[in-house]
Short mmCIF file of C-alpha atoms and ligand atoms in Angstrom, two decimals:
data_model
loop_
_atom_site.label_atom_id
_atom_site.label_comp_id
_atom_site.label_asym_id
_atom_site.label_seq_id
_atom_site.Cartn_x
_atom_site.Cartn_y
_atom_site.Cartn_z
CA UNK A 188 11.89 -15.41 -39.27
CA UNK A 189 12.19 -13.64 -36.16
CA UNK A 190 12.99 -9.87 -35.27
CA UNK A 191 13.68 -8.60 -32.32
CA UNK A 192 13.59 -4.58 -31.96
CA UNK A 193 14.20 -2.05 -29.36
CA UNK A 194 17.15 -4.08 -28.00
CA UNK A 195 18.58 -1.83 -25.30
CA UNK A 196 22.02 -3.60 -25.18
CA UNK A 197 23.00 -6.03 -28.04
CA UNK A 198 26.06 -7.79 -26.47
CA UNK A 199 29.23 -9.18 -27.95
CA UNK A 200 28.82 -8.44 -31.57
CA UNK A 201 31.55 -8.87 -33.50
CA UNK A 202 32.62 -11.15 -36.92
CA UNK A 203 34.68 -13.60 -37.45
CA UNK A 204 37.30 -13.82 -34.25
CA UNK A 205 37.59 -17.29 -32.89
CA UNK A 206 38.60 -16.08 -29.49
CA UNK A 207 39.46 -13.06 -27.16
CA UNK A 208 42.85 -12.50 -25.85
CA UNK A 209 44.42 -10.53 -23.02
CA UNK A 210 43.66 -6.88 -23.11
CA UNK A 211 40.99 -7.05 -25.93
CA UNK A 212 38.83 -8.84 -23.27
CA UNK A 213 38.19 -5.66 -21.70
CA UNK A 214 37.03 -4.37 -24.50
CA UNK A 215 33.18 -5.85 -25.25
CA UNK A 216 31.38 -5.00 -28.13
CA UNK A 217 27.96 -3.04 -27.45
CA UNK A 218 25.66 -2.05 -30.09
CA UNK A 219 22.85 0.39 -28.13
CA UNK A 220 19.45 0.78 -29.02
CA UNK A 221 19.74 -2.54 -32.16
CA UNK A 222 17.80 -4.99 -33.60
CA UNK A 223 18.29 -8.64 -34.27
CA UNK A 224 17.11 -10.81 -37.41
CA UNK A 225 17.02 -14.34 -37.76
CA UNK A 226 16.12 -16.52 -40.63
CA UNK A 227 15.89 -20.59 -40.25
CA UNK A 228 18.48 -21.48 -37.62
CA UNK A 229 20.92 -18.39 -38.00
CA UNK A 230 21.58 -15.21 -37.25
CA UNK A 231 21.20 -13.01 -40.83
CA UNK A 232 21.57 -9.01 -39.77
CA UNK A 233 21.48 -6.49 -36.66
CA UNK A 234 22.06 -2.97 -36.79
CA UNK A 235 20.75 -0.02 -34.69
CA UNK A 236 18.05 2.21 -34.84
CA UNK A 237 20.05 4.65 -37.51
CA UNK A 238 19.78 1.25 -40.10
CA UNK A 239 16.80 0.83 -41.65
CA UNK A 240 15.90 -2.72 -41.15
CA UNK A 241 12.73 -2.77 -43.20
CA UNK A 242 15.05 -2.11 -45.78
CA UNK A 243 17.52 -4.79 -44.81
CA UNK A 244 15.04 -7.68 -44.05
CA UNK A 245 13.04 -6.70 -47.45
CA UNK A 246 16.56 -7.06 -49.45
CA UNK A 247 17.40 -10.22 -47.61
CA UNK A 248 14.20 -11.58 -48.95
CA UNK A 249 14.72 -10.13 -52.30
CA UNK A 250 17.93 -12.16 -52.33
CA UNK A 251 16.97 -15.45 -50.86
CA UNK A 252 13.99 -15.66 -53.02
CA UNK A 253 16.10 -15.44 -56.39
CA UNK A 254 18.38 -17.66 -54.97
CA UNK A 255 15.84 -20.56 -53.82
CA UNK A 256 14.05 -22.54 -56.54
CA UNK A 257 11.28 -23.49 -54.38
CA UNK A 258 8.41 -21.22 -56.31
CA UNK A 259 8.04 -18.09 -55.00
CA UNK A 260 4.22 -17.60 -53.94
CA UNK A 261 4.55 -20.97 -51.87
CA UNK A 262 7.93 -19.70 -50.55
CA UNK A 263 6.87 -16.41 -49.24
CA UNK A 264 3.62 -17.63 -47.81
CA UNK A 265 4.78 -20.65 -45.93
CA UNK A 266 4.57 -20.14 -42.40
CA UNK A 267 8.26 -20.62 -41.78
CA UNK A 268 8.77 -17.08 -43.39
CA UNK A 269 6.43 -15.43 -41.14
CA UNK A 270 8.17 -12.60 -39.51
CA UNK A 271 7.80 -12.93 -35.64
CA UNK A 272 8.33 -9.46 -33.79
CA UNK A 273 9.94 -9.66 -30.51
CA UNK A 274 9.95 -6.02 -28.75
CA UNK A 275 12.63 -6.34 -26.42
CA UNK A 276 11.93 -2.44 -25.09
CA UNK A 277 14.34 -2.59 -21.53
CA UNK A 278 15.60 -5.82 -22.48
CA UNK A 279 19.30 -7.08 -23.29
CA UNK A 280 19.99 -9.64 -25.86
CA UNK A 281 23.38 -11.81 -25.38
CA UNK A 282 24.87 -14.71 -27.00
CA UNK A 283 23.89 -17.90 -25.20
CA UNK A 284 26.66 -19.23 -22.84
CA UNK A 285 28.97 -21.61 -23.77
CA UNK A 286 29.80 -23.99 -21.01
CA UNK A 287 33.14 -26.15 -22.38
CA UNK A 288 33.69 -28.42 -19.61
CA UNK A 289 30.96 -30.33 -17.62
CA UNK A 290 30.45 -33.82 -16.28
CA UNK A 291 26.53 -33.68 -16.34
CA UNK A 292 25.90 -37.33 -16.96
CA UNK A 293 25.83 -38.78 -13.63
CA UNK A 294 23.81 -40.60 -11.47
CA UNK A 295 22.29 -39.43 -7.88
CA UNK A 296 24.28 -36.93 -5.86
CA UNK A 297 26.91 -36.51 -3.32
CA UNK A 298 25.85 -34.36 -0.65
CA UNK A 299 27.24 -36.40 1.80
CA UNK A 300 30.79 -35.75 0.93
CA UNK A 301 29.20 -32.27 1.05
CA UNK A 302 29.07 -32.63 4.90
CA UNK A 303 32.34 -34.33 5.09
CA UNK A 304 33.70 -31.06 3.34
CA UNK A 305 32.23 -28.83 5.48
CA UNK A 306 34.01 -30.81 8.62
CA UNK A 307 37.32 -30.31 6.88
CA UNK A 308 38.17 -33.00 5.10
CA UNK A 309 39.54 -32.31 1.59
CA UNK A 310 38.76 -33.33 -1.65
CA UNK A 311 41.77 -36.00 -1.81
CA UNK A 312 41.03 -37.38 1.28
CA UNK A 313 37.40 -37.74 0.63
CA UNK A 314 38.20 -39.64 -2.92
CA UNK A 315 41.01 -41.62 -0.76
CA UNK A 316 37.95 -42.77 0.97
CA UNK A 317 35.88 -44.33 -1.41
CA UNK A 318 34.00 -41.31 -2.02
CA UNK A 319 34.46 -39.13 -4.68
CA UNK A 320 34.21 -39.91 -8.28
CA UNK A 321 34.65 -43.93 -6.94
CA UNK A 322 31.14 -43.32 -5.42
CA UNK A 323 29.83 -41.51 -8.54
CA UNK A 324 31.06 -44.67 -10.73
CA UNK A 325 29.35 -47.32 -8.32
CA UNK A 326 26.13 -45.38 -8.85
CA UNK A 327 26.41 -44.90 -12.85
CA UNK A 328 27.33 -48.91 -12.67
CA UNK A 329 24.15 -49.54 -11.47
CA UNK A 330 21.80 -46.84 -13.20
CA UNK A 331 20.40 -47.41 -16.64
CA UNK A 332 20.84 -45.29 -19.98
CA UNK A 333 17.48 -44.21 -20.13
CA UNK A 334 17.43 -43.05 -15.90
CA UNK A 335 21.10 -41.44 -17.01
CA UNK A 336 19.25 -39.98 -19.96
CA UNK A 337 16.49 -38.75 -18.07
CA UNK A 338 18.47 -37.33 -15.18
CA UNK A 339 20.69 -35.54 -17.78
CA UNK A 340 18.23 -34.23 -19.48
CA UNK A 341 16.91 -32.12 -16.34
CA UNK A 342 19.92 -30.67 -16.19
CA UNK A 343 20.26 -29.39 -19.68
CA UNK A 344 17.00 -28.24 -19.54
CA UNK A 345 17.47 -26.27 -16.07
CA UNK A 346 20.60 -24.79 -17.89
CA UNK A 347 18.90 -24.06 -20.96
CA UNK A 348 16.84 -21.75 -18.98
CA UNK A 349 19.52 -20.41 -17.34
CA UNK A 350 21.50 -18.95 -20.69
CA UNK A 351 23.58 -22.06 -21.79
CA UNK A 352 23.35 -22.75 -25.79
CA UNK A 353 26.57 -24.96 -26.07
CA UNK A 354 27.82 -27.55 -23.43
CA UNK A 355 30.96 -29.94 -23.36
CA UNK A 356 29.86 -33.33 -21.13
CA UNK A 357 32.12 -35.71 -20.53
CA UNK A 358 32.50 -39.52 -19.70
CA UNK A 359 34.59 -40.56 -16.77
CA UNK A 360 32.31 -41.92 -13.97
CA UNK A 361 32.66 -45.31 -16.12
CA UNK A 362 35.86 -46.63 -14.75
CA UNK A 363 35.49 -49.61 -17.26
CA UNK A 364 34.93 -50.41 -20.65
CA UNK A 365 31.33 -51.04 -20.49
CA UNK A 366 30.76 -48.19 -18.36
CA UNK A 367 32.43 -45.72 -20.44
CA UNK A 368 30.34 -46.79 -23.07
CA UNK A 369 27.50 -46.66 -21.41
CA UNK A 370 28.22 -42.98 -20.76
CA UNK A 371 29.27 -41.80 -23.79
CA UNK A 372 25.93 -43.47 -25.33
CA UNK A 373 24.08 -41.48 -23.65
CA UNK A 374 25.83 -38.36 -24.68
CA UNK A 375 24.81 -39.08 -27.65
CA UNK A 376 21.72 -39.75 -27.51
CA UNK A 377 21.45 -36.21 -25.60
CA UNK A 378 22.52 -34.65 -28.87
CA UNK A 379 19.58 -35.82 -30.67
CA UNK A 380 17.27 -35.40 -27.60
CA UNK A 381 18.76 -31.52 -26.98
CA UNK A 382 18.30 -28.54 -28.42
CA UNK A 383 21.60 -27.10 -26.92
CA UNK A 384 24.65 -27.80 -28.99
CA UNK A 385 26.87 -30.58 -27.39
CA UNK A 386 30.25 -32.23 -27.63
CA UNK A 387 31.55 -35.28 -26.12
CA UNK A 388 34.62 -35.99 -24.96
CA UNK A 389 36.01 -39.41 -23.63
CA UNK A 390 37.40 -39.02 -20.11
CA UNK A 391 38.48 -42.73 -19.40
CA UNK A 392 41.43 -41.76 -16.96
CA UNK A 393 39.43 -39.91 -14.40
CA UNK A 394 40.60 -41.97 -11.20
CA UNK A 395 41.62 -45.32 -10.78
CA UNK A 396 39.20 -47.46 -9.88
CA UNK A 397 39.55 -49.89 -6.61
CA UNK A 398 40.12 -52.97 -8.51
CA UNK A 399 43.56 -51.50 -9.78
CA UNK A 400 44.25 -50.19 -6.78
CA UNK A 401 48.41 -50.36 -7.02
CA UNK A 402 48.25 -51.73 -10.98
CA UNK A 403 47.66 -48.02 -12.28
CA UNK A 404 49.97 -48.78 -14.94
CA UNK A 405 47.49 -51.42 -16.04
CA UNK A 406 44.49 -49.08 -15.98
CA UNK A 407 46.45 -46.83 -18.05
CA UNK A 408 47.02 -49.71 -20.46
CA UNK A 409 43.36 -51.00 -20.32
CA UNK A 410 42.41 -47.03 -21.36
CA UNK A 411 45.01 -47.16 -24.52
CA UNK A 412 44.46 -50.76 -25.81
CA UNK A 413 40.71 -51.40 -24.99
CA UNK A 414 38.71 -48.20 -24.06
CA UNK A 415 40.16 -45.96 -26.87
CA UNK A 416 40.06 -48.17 -29.93
CA UNK A 417 36.32 -49.04 -28.96
CA UNK A 418 34.87 -45.35 -28.36
CA UNK A 419 36.71 -44.07 -31.46
CA UNK A 420 35.14 -47.33 -33.44
CA UNK A 421 31.69 -46.19 -32.77
CA UNK A 422 32.57 -42.53 -32.98
CA UNK A 423 31.39 -41.36 -29.62
CA UNK A 424 33.85 -39.07 -28.57
CA UNK A 425 35.27 -35.84 -30.13
CA UNK A 426 37.71 -34.81 -27.53
CA UNK A 427 40.24 -36.68 -24.96
CA UNK A 428 40.69 -35.79 -21.44
CA UNK A 429 42.76 -36.96 -18.26
CA UNK A 430 42.80 -35.86 -14.88
CA UNK A 431 46.37 -35.10 -14.83
CA UNK A 432 46.97 -33.89 -11.14
CA UNK A 433 48.61 -34.59 -7.85
CA UNK A 434 47.34 -38.10 -6.80
CA UNK A 435 45.68 -39.11 -10.04
CA UNK A 436 47.42 -39.45 -13.27
CA UNK A 437 50.78 -38.38 -13.70
CA UNK A 438 52.07 -36.31 -16.65
CA UNK A 439 54.04 -39.69 -18.01
CA UNK A 440 50.85 -41.46 -17.97
CA UNK A 441 49.28 -38.71 -19.85
CA UNK A 442 51.31 -38.26 -22.28
CA UNK A 443 50.97 -41.82 -23.18
CA UNK A 444 47.19 -41.77 -23.23
CA UNK A 445 46.74 -38.59 -24.90
CA UNK A 446 49.26 -40.07 -27.64
CA UNK A 447 47.23 -43.18 -28.25
CA UNK A 448 44.01 -41.03 -28.42
CA UNK A 449 45.25 -38.80 -31.01
CA UNK A 450 46.64 -41.71 -33.23
CA UNK A 451 42.25 -41.90 -33.36
CA UNK A 452 41.59 -38.44 -33.96
CA UNK A 453 40.44 -37.45 -30.72
CA UNK A 454 42.18 -33.97 -29.64
CA UNK A 455 43.40 -33.35 -26.30
CA UNK A 456 41.34 -31.44 -23.79
CA UNK A 457 42.64 -31.84 -19.97
CA UNK A 458 42.60 -31.33 -16.34
CA UNK A 459 45.35 -29.91 -15.46
CA UNK A 460 47.36 -28.08 -12.32
CA UNK A 461 44.03 -27.95 -10.09
CA UNK A 462 45.87 -29.66 -7.03
CA UNK A 463 49.62 -29.11 -7.64
CA UNK A 464 52.08 -27.76 -10.26
CA UNK A 465 51.64 -31.07 -11.99
CA UNK A 466 53.19 -30.94 -15.26
CA UNK A 467 49.64 -31.02 -17.13
CA UNK A 468 49.67 -27.79 -18.55
CA UNK A 469 53.20 -28.83 -20.16
CA UNK A 470 51.91 -32.40 -21.64
CA UNK A 471 48.62 -30.76 -22.82
CA UNK A 472 50.33 -27.77 -24.67
CA UNK A 473 52.75 -30.50 -26.09
CA UNK A 474 49.97 -32.22 -27.60
CA UNK A 475 47.96 -29.22 -29.13
CA UNK A 476 45.65 -29.52 -26.44
CA UNK A 477 42.51 -27.55 -27.18
CA UNK A 478 42.11 -26.33 -23.77
CA UNK A 479 43.61 -27.17 -20.16
CA UNK A 480 41.23 -26.66 -17.37
CA UNK A 481 41.27 -25.72 -13.61
CA UNK A 482 44.77 -24.13 -13.66
CA UNK A 483 44.70 -23.00 -9.88
CA UNK A 484 48.21 -23.99 -9.89
CA UNK A 485 49.58 -22.05 -12.82
CA UNK A 486 53.16 -20.05 -12.40
CA UNK A 487 55.48 -18.40 -14.77
CA UNK A 488 56.82 -21.48 -16.22
CA UNK A 489 53.01 -22.67 -17.54
CA UNK A 490 51.99 -19.15 -18.35
CA UNK A 491 55.72 -18.95 -20.96
CA UNK A 492 54.52 -22.80 -22.17
CA UNK A 493 50.60 -21.18 -22.86
CA UNK A 494 51.97 -18.55 -24.74
CA UNK A 495 52.31 -19.02 -28.61
CA UNK A 496 50.16 -22.05 -28.02
CA UNK A 497 46.74 -22.68 -29.55
CA UNK A 498 45.64 -24.22 -25.84
CA UNK A 499 42.69 -22.15 -24.37
CA UNK A 500 43.71 -21.80 -20.61
CA UNK A 501 40.41 -22.70 -19.09
CA UNK A 502 39.16 -21.88 -15.40
CA UNK A 503 36.21 -23.55 -13.37
CA UNK A 504 35.40 -20.68 -10.71
CA UNK A 505 32.53 -23.33 -9.22
CA UNK A 506 35.03 -26.09 -8.10
CA UNK A 507 37.21 -23.42 -6.81
CA UNK A 508 34.58 -21.64 -5.32
CA UNK A 509 33.23 -24.77 -3.58
CA UNK A 510 36.51 -27.12 -2.71
CA UNK A 511 37.69 -23.62 -1.20
CA UNK A 512 41.04 -23.95 -3.47
CA UNK A 513 43.21 -21.25 -4.57
CA UNK A 514 42.18 -19.02 -7.63
CA UNK A 515 43.88 -19.36 -10.66
CA UNK A 516 46.22 -16.41 -11.65
CA UNK A 517 43.74 -15.25 -13.76
CA UNK A 518 44.50 -11.46 -14.01
CA UNK A 519 48.53 -12.75 -14.57
CA UNK A 520 47.48 -14.82 -17.16
CA UNK A 521 45.57 -11.74 -19.35
CA UNK A 522 48.27 -9.29 -18.83
CA UNK A 523 50.52 -11.72 -20.25
CA UNK A 524 48.62 -11.67 -23.34
CA UNK A 525 46.78 -15.71 -22.95
CA UNK A 526 42.95 -15.85 -23.22
CA UNK A 527 40.92 -16.83 -20.92
CA UNK A 528 37.96 -18.93 -20.87
CA UNK A 529 35.66 -20.27 -17.55
CA UNK A 530 32.93 -22.92 -17.65
CA UNK A 531 30.68 -24.60 -15.23
CA UNK A 532 32.31 -28.24 -14.40
CA UNK A 533 28.98 -29.35 -13.45
CA UNK A 534 29.52 -32.14 -12.10
CA UNK A 535 28.23 -34.00 -8.26
CA UNK A 536 31.72 -33.67 -6.72
CA UNK A 537 33.34 -30.17 -7.02
CA UNK A 538 30.58 -28.07 -8.82
CA UNK A 539 27.07 -29.34 -8.24
CA UNK A 540 25.81 -26.59 -10.81
CA UNK A 541 25.71 -25.10 -14.15
CA UNK A 542 24.51 -21.82 -13.58
CA UNK A 543 26.84 -19.99 -15.57
CA UNK A 544 25.01 -16.41 -14.66
CA UNK A 545 26.72 -17.36 -11.40
CA UNK A 546 29.97 -18.11 -13.25
CA UNK A 547 29.96 -14.54 -14.36
CA UNK A 548 29.81 -13.51 -10.93
CA UNK A 549 32.34 -16.02 -9.08
CA UNK A 550 35.00 -14.50 -12.44
CA UNK A 551 34.20 -10.68 -11.24
CA UNK A 552 34.54 -11.09 -7.22
CA UNK A 553 37.04 -13.76 -6.73
CA UNK A 554 39.12 -13.36 -9.91
CA UNK A 555 38.53 -9.77 -10.36
CA UNK A 556 37.93 -9.85 -14.11
CA UNK A 557 35.69 -7.04 -15.24
CA UNK A 558 32.35 -7.73 -16.55
CA UNK A 559 33.80 -7.32 -20.18
CA UNK A 560 36.68 -9.91 -19.41
CA UNK A 561 34.25 -12.41 -17.74
CA UNK A 562 31.30 -12.06 -20.72
CA UNK A 563 34.21 -12.53 -23.32
CA UNK A 564 35.13 -15.87 -20.98
CA UNK A 565 31.88 -16.97 -20.94
CA UNK A 566 31.02 -16.78 -24.47
CA UNK A 567 33.33 -16.88 -27.38
CA UNK A 568 36.46 -18.07 -25.22
CA UNK A 569 34.88 -21.00 -23.74
CA UNK A 570 33.15 -21.88 -27.65
CA UNK A 571 36.68 -21.84 -28.67
CA UNK A 572 37.48 -24.23 -26.03
CA UNK A 573 35.14 -26.59 -27.09
CA UNK A 574 36.01 -25.84 -30.79
CA UNK A 575 32.70 -23.96 -31.96
CA UNK A 576 33.27 -20.91 -31.87
CA UNK A 577 32.82 -20.41 -35.71
CA UNK A 578 29.35 -21.14 -35.02
CA UNK A 579 28.79 -20.11 -31.24
CA UNK A 580 29.90 -17.50 -28.57
CA UNK A 581 28.81 -14.36 -30.40
CA UNK A 582 26.23 -12.11 -31.93
CA UNK A 583 27.60 -12.59 -35.67
CA UNK A 584 26.32 -12.37 -39.35
CA UNK A 585 26.04 -16.30 -40.53
CA UNK A 586 26.69 -17.93 -36.77
CA UNK A 587 23.86 -20.03 -35.10
CA UNK A 588 20.72 -18.27 -34.02
CA UNK A 589 22.09 -19.31 -30.20
CA UNK A 590 20.99 -16.48 -27.77
CA UNK A 591 18.95 -14.81 -24.69
CA UNK A 592 17.03 -11.96 -24.14
CA UNK A 593 17.27 -10.89 -20.45
CA UNK A 594 14.37 -9.48 -18.69
CA UNK A 595 14.47 -5.27 -18.18
CA UNK A 596 17.91 -4.93 -16.38
CA UNK A 597 20.00 -1.66 -16.29
CA UNK A 598 23.03 -2.50 -17.86
CA UNK A 599 24.85 -5.80 -18.88
CA UNK A 600 27.18 -5.18 -15.96
CA UNK A 601 23.86 -5.93 -13.85
CA UNK A 602 23.92 -9.70 -15.10
CA UNK A 603 27.48 -10.52 -12.62
CA UNK A 604 26.31 -7.78 -10.03
CA UNK A 605 23.07 -9.52 -9.48
CA UNK A 606 24.01 -12.66 -8.27
CA UNK A 607 21.61 -15.60 -7.58
CA UNK A 608 18.84 -14.39 -9.66
CA UNK A 609 18.21 -15.72 -13.07
CA UNK A 610 18.07 -12.51 -15.18
CA UNK A 611 17.45 -14.67 -18.70
CA UNK A 612 13.85 -14.13 -19.97
CA UNK A 613 13.39 -15.55 -23.22
CA UNK A 614 15.69 -18.16 -25.20
CA UNK A 615 16.76 -18.70 -28.30
CA UNK A 616 18.20 -21.69 -29.71
CA UNK A 617 18.87 -22.93 -33.30
CA UNK A 618 16.61 -20.13 -34.05
CA UNK A 619 13.50 -21.47 -32.56
CA UNK A 620 12.26 -19.41 -29.56
CA UNK A 621 12.48 -22.51 -26.59
CA UNK A 622 9.92 -23.21 -23.77
CA UNK A 623 10.74 -24.73 -20.38
CA UNK A 624 10.22 -28.07 -21.30
CA UNK A 625 11.12 -28.60 -25.33
O1 NIG B 830 36.63 -31.64 -12.42
N1 NIG B 830 39.01 -32.81 -11.04
C1 NIG B 830 38.29 -34.05 -11.69
N2 NIG B 830 37.15 -34.11 -11.80
C2 NIG B 830 36.12 -33.36 -11.42
C3 NIG B 830 35.20 -33.53 -10.15
C4 NIG B 830 34.66 -34.65 -10.64
C5 NIG B 830 34.06 -35.26 -9.44
O2 NIG B 830 34.38 -35.24 -7.99
O3 NIG B 830 33.14 -36.05 -9.53
C6 NIG B 830 36.19 -31.72 -11.61
O4 NIG B 830 36.09 -31.26 -10.50
FE1 FE B 831 35.86 -31.41 -14.39
#
C-alpha cells in the first residue's frame, strides 16, 4: 500500500469518463493539497487535506479485511500490506501519459535520411528513393527477435522514466508474412517483459515492398489472404492499421483490408490524411475505427464525418514537427465539439522520440492548445484511442495506479512550458515504484 501525501496538485482527477470532447477539454480537474492512496495495482482513494486520510484508509482496511478469506493476522502483517508513505511536498501527481501511436519496435536508426531532409528532400521523395519505411524493413529483416526486443525494451525504459505508462506499438516494418509475424511476436514478448500497458496493432499495409512495385493490388491480397489470418490465428494483434494516404494505400484498398481485419475481430485504428485529403478519415469512420491518426489535411467535410462517430481524432505533433508539415486544425476540431488525442508516433523516420512531455509542449506552442486541453489529449483521450480509458488516463478510484510524481515545480502549466527537461521524478506503475532499469 502506498500513501502519497502533501501533493501540491493532483491532476486529472475524475470518475468514469472515457473521453473528454471539445470545450470540456479546457477544464482540467485538479485537487490542491491532496493525498492519494494505492493498494495493490489500483488507485483506491484520494482527497484533500480537509478529508481525513487516516480514517479513510482505516475504513478501507476494515472492509477489505472483512471481505478477504485469508486469516486476518497474516493478511494484516504481510509485507505487501505495509503502508509506504511518500511525502510529495511541492510536487504534482499526474496520471501516466498514454501514448496511443508508436512504431517503437525497429532496428537501428535513419539519421542519414535526416541529413537528406535537412537538405530539402521530402518524406515522400526519401521513400521513393528506397529510404524511409523500406530502409527500416531491410534492417528489421536482418535483426533477430532478441535484438529487436532488446532495442525496444531500452526505448520503453526511456519513455517510462519520461512519464509514459501505457503505449500502443505497431508492426509495419516487416512487409512480408514472416517479418510481420516476427515483429508482432516481439511486441507480445514486450507485453510480458515491460511494466507498461502495451497494445499491439497490425500494420501490414505500411508501404509497398520493392518486389511488389507496380503490383500493389497483389500486396493488398497478401495482407488480406495471408497476413491477417495468421496474425489472428496467433492472436498477435489488438487492432489493424493501414497507411491510407497519398502515395501509399488508397481508400479503396484500405476499405478491403479493414473489412478483412474486422472479420477476424481486429478493430481499425489507421494512419490518415497526413500527406493529403486522402479519404482516410472517411473510410476509418465508415468502419468505426477507434482512432484516425495524423490528420494534417482535415477540412470541414472530414470534421463533419468525425462528429457523432466513436472515432478519436489523434494528432501526432512530433511527426509534423520533424517533417515540417502543416499543422492539423486542432482548434477548429475542438470548437466543433470533437475530442482530440495526441501521441508521439515514436519511429525512426518521422518522429525519433517518444517523449510525451515534448508532445505536450508542441501541443501548446504549435497547436495553440491550453495546457488543460493538451493534458487531456495525452492522458484520457489517448487512453481512449487505444481502448484503455476504463483503466488508464486519469486519477480515478478503481483505475490502475499508473502515475508519476514530478520534481518540485510551480504548477501544471510548468509541464509544457519548461520544454526539454524531464520534470518527472518518481514513476509508479501497477502500484509499484519503478526504478530506472526495472
Ligand atoms: O506515422 N506515416 C506512416 N508511418 C510512420 C512513419 C514510419 C517511418 O517513416 O518509418 C508515421 O509517420
Ligand atoms: Fe505512425
